[in-house]
Coordinates of C-alpha atoms in Angstrom, one line a residue:
X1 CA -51.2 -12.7 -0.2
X2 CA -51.8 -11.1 2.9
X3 CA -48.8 -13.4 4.3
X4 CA -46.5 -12.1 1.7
X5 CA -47.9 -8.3 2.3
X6 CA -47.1 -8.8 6.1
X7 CA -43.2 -10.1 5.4
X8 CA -42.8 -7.1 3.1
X9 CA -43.7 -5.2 5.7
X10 CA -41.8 -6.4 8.1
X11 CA -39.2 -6.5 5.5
X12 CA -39.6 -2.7 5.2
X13 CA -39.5 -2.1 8.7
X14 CA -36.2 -3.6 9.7
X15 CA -34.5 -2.1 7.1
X16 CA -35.6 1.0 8.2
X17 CA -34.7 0.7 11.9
X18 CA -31.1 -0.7 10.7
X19 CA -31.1 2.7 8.8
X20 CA -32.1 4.7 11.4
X21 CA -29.7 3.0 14.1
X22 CA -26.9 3.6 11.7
X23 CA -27.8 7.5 11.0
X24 CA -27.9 7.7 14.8
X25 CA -24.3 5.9 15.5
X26 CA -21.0 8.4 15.6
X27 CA -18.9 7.8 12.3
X28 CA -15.7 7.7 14.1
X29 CA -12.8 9.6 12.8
X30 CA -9.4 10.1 14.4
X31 CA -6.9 12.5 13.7
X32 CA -2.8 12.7 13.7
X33 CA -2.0 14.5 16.7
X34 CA 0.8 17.4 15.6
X35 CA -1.0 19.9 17.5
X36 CA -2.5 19.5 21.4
X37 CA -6.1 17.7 21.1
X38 CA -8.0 21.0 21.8
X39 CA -6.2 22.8 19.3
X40 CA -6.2 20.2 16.7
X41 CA -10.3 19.6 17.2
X42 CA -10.8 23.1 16.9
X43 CA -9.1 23.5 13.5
X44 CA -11.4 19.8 12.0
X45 CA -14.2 21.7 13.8
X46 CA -15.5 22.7 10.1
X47 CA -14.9 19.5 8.7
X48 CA -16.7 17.6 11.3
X49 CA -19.6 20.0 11.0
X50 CA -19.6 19.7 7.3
X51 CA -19.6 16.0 6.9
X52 CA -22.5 15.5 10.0
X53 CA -24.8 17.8 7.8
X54 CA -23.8 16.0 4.5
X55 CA -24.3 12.3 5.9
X56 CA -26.7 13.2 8.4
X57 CA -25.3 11.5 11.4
X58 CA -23.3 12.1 14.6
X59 CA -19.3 12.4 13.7
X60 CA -16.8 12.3 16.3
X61 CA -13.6 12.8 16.2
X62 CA -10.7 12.0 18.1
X63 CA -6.8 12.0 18.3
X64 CA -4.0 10.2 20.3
X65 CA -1.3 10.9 22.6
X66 CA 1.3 9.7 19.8
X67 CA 2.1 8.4 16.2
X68 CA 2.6 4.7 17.6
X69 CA -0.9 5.1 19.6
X70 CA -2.8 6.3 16.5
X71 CA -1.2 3.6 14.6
X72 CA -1.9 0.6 16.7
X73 CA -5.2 1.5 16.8
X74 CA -5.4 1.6 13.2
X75 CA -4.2 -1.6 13.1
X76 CA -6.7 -2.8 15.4
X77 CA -9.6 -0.7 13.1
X78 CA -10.9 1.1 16.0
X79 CA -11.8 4.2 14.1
X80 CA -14.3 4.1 10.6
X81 CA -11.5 6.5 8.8
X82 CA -8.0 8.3 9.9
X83 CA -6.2 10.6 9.0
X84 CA -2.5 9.9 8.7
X85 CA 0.6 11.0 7.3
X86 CA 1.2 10.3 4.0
X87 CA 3.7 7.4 4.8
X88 CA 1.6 5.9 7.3
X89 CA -1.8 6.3 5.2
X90 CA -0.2 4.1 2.2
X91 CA 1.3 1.6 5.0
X92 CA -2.3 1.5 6.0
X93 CA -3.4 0.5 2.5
X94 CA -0.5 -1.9 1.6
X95 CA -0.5 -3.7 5.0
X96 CA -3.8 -3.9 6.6
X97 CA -6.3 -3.5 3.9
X98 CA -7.6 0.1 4.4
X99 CA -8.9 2.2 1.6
X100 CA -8.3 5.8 0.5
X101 CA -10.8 8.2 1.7
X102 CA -9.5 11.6 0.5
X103 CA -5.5 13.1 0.6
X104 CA -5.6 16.9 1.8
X105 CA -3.0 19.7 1.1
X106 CA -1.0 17.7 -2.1
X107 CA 2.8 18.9 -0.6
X108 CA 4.0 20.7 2.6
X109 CA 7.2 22.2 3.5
X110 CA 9.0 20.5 6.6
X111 CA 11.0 23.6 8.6
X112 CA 13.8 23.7 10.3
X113 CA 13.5 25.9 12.7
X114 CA 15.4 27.9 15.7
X115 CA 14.8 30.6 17.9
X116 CA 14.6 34.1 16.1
X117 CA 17.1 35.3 18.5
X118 CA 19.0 32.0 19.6
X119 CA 22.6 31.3 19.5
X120 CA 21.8 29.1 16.2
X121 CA 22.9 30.4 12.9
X122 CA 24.1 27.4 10.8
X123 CA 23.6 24.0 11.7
X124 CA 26.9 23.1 12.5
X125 CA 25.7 25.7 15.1
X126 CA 23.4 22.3 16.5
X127 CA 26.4 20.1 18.1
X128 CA 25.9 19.3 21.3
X129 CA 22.8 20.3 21.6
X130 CA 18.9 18.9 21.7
X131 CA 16.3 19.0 19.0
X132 CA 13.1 18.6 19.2
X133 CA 10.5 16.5 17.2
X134 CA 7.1 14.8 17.3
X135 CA 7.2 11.2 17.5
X136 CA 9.7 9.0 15.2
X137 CA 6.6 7.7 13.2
X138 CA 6.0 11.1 12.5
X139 CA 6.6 12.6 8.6
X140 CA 8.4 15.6 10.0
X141 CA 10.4 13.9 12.3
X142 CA 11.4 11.6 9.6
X143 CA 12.4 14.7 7.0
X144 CA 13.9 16.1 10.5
X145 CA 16.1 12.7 10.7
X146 CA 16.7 12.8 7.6
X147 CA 18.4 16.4 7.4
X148 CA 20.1 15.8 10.4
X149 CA 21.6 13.0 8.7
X150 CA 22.6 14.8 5.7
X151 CA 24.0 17.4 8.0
X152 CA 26.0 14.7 9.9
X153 CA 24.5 15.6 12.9
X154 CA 22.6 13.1 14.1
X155 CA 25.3 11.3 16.6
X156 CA 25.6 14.8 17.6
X157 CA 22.4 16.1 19.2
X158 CA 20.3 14.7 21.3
X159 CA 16.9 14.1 19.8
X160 CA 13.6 14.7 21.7
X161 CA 10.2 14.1 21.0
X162 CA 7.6 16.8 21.6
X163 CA 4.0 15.4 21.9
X164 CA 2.6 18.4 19.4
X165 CA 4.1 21.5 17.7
X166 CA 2.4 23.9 19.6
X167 CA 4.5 21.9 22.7
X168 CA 7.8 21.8 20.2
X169 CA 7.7 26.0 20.2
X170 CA 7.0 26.4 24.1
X171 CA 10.6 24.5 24.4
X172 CA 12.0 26.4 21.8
X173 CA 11.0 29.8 23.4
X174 CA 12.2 28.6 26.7
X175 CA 15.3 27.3 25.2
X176 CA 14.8 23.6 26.4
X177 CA 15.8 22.7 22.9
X178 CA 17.7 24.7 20.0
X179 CA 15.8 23.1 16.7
X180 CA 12.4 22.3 16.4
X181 CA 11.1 21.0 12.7
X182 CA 7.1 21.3 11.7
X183 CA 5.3 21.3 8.9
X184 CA 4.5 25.2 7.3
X185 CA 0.7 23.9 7.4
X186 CA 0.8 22.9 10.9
X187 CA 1.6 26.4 12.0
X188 CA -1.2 27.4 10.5
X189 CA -3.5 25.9 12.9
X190 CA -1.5 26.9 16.2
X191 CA -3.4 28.7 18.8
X192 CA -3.3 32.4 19.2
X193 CA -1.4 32.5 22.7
X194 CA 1.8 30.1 20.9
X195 CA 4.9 32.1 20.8
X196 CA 6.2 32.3 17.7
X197 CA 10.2 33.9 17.6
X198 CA 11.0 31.0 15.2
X199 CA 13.2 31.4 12.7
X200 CA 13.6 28.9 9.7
X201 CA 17.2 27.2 9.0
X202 CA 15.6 25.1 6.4
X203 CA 13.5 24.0 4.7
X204 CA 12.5 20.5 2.9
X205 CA 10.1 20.8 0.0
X206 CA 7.4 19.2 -1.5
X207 CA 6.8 16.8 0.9
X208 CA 3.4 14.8 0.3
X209 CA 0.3 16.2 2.9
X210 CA -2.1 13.5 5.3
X211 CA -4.5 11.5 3.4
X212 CA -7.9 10.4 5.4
X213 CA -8.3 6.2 4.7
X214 CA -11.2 3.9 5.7
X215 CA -11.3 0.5 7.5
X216 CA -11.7 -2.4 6.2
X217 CA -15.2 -3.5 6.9
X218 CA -16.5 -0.3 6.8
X219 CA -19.8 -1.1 4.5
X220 CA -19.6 0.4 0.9
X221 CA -22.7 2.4 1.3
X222 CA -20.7 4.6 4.3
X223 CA -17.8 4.5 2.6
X224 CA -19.1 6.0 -0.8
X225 CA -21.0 8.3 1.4
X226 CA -18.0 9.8 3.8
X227 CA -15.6 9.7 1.0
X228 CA -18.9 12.3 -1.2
X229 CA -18.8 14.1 1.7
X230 CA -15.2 15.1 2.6
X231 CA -14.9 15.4 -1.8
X232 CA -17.7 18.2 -1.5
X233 CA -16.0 19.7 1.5
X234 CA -14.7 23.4 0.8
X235 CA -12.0 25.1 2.8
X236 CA -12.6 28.7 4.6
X237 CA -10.6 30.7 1.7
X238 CA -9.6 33.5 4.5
X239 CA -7.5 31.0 6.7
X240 CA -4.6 29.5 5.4
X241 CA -4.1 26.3 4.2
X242 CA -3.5 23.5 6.3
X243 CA -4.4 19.5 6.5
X244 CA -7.9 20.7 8.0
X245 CA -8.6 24.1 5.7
X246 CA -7.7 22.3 2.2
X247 CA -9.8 21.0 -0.8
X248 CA -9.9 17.3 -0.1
X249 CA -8.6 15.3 -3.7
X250 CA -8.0 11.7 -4.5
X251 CA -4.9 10.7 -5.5
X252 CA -4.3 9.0 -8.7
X253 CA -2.6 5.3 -9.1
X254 CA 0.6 7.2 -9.5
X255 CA 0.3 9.4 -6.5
X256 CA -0.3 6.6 -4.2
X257 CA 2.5 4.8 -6.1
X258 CA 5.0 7.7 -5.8
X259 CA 4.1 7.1 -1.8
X260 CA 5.5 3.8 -1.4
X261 CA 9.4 4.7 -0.8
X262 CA 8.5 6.2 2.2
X263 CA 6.2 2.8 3.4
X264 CA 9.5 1.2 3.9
X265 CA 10.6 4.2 6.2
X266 CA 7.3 3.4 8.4
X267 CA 7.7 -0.1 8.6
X268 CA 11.7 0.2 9.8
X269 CA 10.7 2.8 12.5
X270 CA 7.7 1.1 13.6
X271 CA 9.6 -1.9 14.0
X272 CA 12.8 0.1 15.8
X273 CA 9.7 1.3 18.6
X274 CA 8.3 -2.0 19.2

């Protein structure tokens, strides 16, 4: 009896260190980088601090220098959960087994936008001349292409990337490009000193908003746990909405579903950049 007392026991006790070395190891998430990395962890700061009281652990977050970086690591399952656009976030699920953590704002407007005071009035106004864009795995710069296309401009600018918005509207006020396109909710998180003449051209609606997903592997208790967490989450109602100030939602079979037209647009540019 005493035996069977002391293998309880011991029982007991490693299940409590395993607990305790998991409460004190960093549930890594990493976020899309549309803005600069200080700017960008500044606007999750909230967020983090929300979910490290709720689950009672370290979180850390962290970004990447592009679109193709974040998503090679995802592929590799560095990070516990990431935040992705929408197109690469059902990719994510389709292709490599990842699971849906929480979606953020449902739709965003993608702008088109030039300089308030710029020689750009229409876009056949654009010929001949560069626009700027975050990386092609991007959802804006997809919706950018896209326009462009419709416009029949895209053998007639010259396309280049930005590595964030706040970047994209420094070029644009120093005229180093003529177009810039960002999402309205990503302007909400811009820091203070970011010039903002911008006018918009256009605008594409309704375009669907990030969605956090988990890794495979990631054990069901932490999963259950981070995705309670970021549900009970509750944005600052005097700031404007963004990916990182919005009621985090799951989306519905038909939501995901309505997502996969734009997987194959992932798949083609990820496979045009490798």
């Amino acid at each position: 009896m005493a035996l069977r007392l002391s293998r309880r026991a011991a029982l007991w006790l490693l299940a409590a260190l395993a607990g305790r070395l998991r409460a004190a190891t960093p549930l890594r998430i990493a976020l899309s980088p549309f803005l600069s990395p200080t700017a960008l962890l500044q606007a999750h700061r909230p967020l983090r601090e929300h979910l490290e009281r709720r689950l009672q652990r370290p979180v850390e977050m962290v970004t990447a220098k592009d679109f193709r970086a974040l998503l090679e690591a995802t592929r590799r399952h560095e990070h516990d959960a990431v935040m992705l656009p929408a197109h690469l976030a059902r990719l994510a699920m389709l292709d490599w087994g990842y699971t849906q953590l929480a979606g953020t704002v449902q739709t965003l407007d993608v702008l088109v936008l030039v300089k308030d005071d710029g020689p750009v009035h229409s876009p056949a106004d654009l010929r001949g001349r560069r626009v700027g864009m975050l990386d092609a795995l991007s959802l804006t710069a997809t919706v950018g292409r896209q326009w462009l296309a419709a416009q029949d401009l895209v053998d007639r600018v010259t396309m280049v990337d930005q590595p964030s918005i706040n970047s994209a509207l420094y070029a644009l006020e120093r005229g180093e490009v003529a177009m810039i396109v960002a999402g309205r909710t990503q302007l909400n998180n811009l820091p203070a000193a970011t010039p903002r003449r911008e006018r918009v051209l256009a605008a594409v609606r309704d375009i669907p908003g990030p969605v956090y997903v988990a890794r495979p592997g990631l054990p069901a208790a932490d999963l259950a746990a981070l995705r309670a967490a970021m549900l009970s989450f509750e944005p600052d109602t005097g700031l404007q909405p963004s990916a990182a100030n919005s009621a985090p939602r799951l989306l519905d079979a038909a939501a995901l579903a309505a997502l996969d037209p734009y997987v194959e647009i992932a798949r083609r540019a990820l496979g045009e950049l490798r």
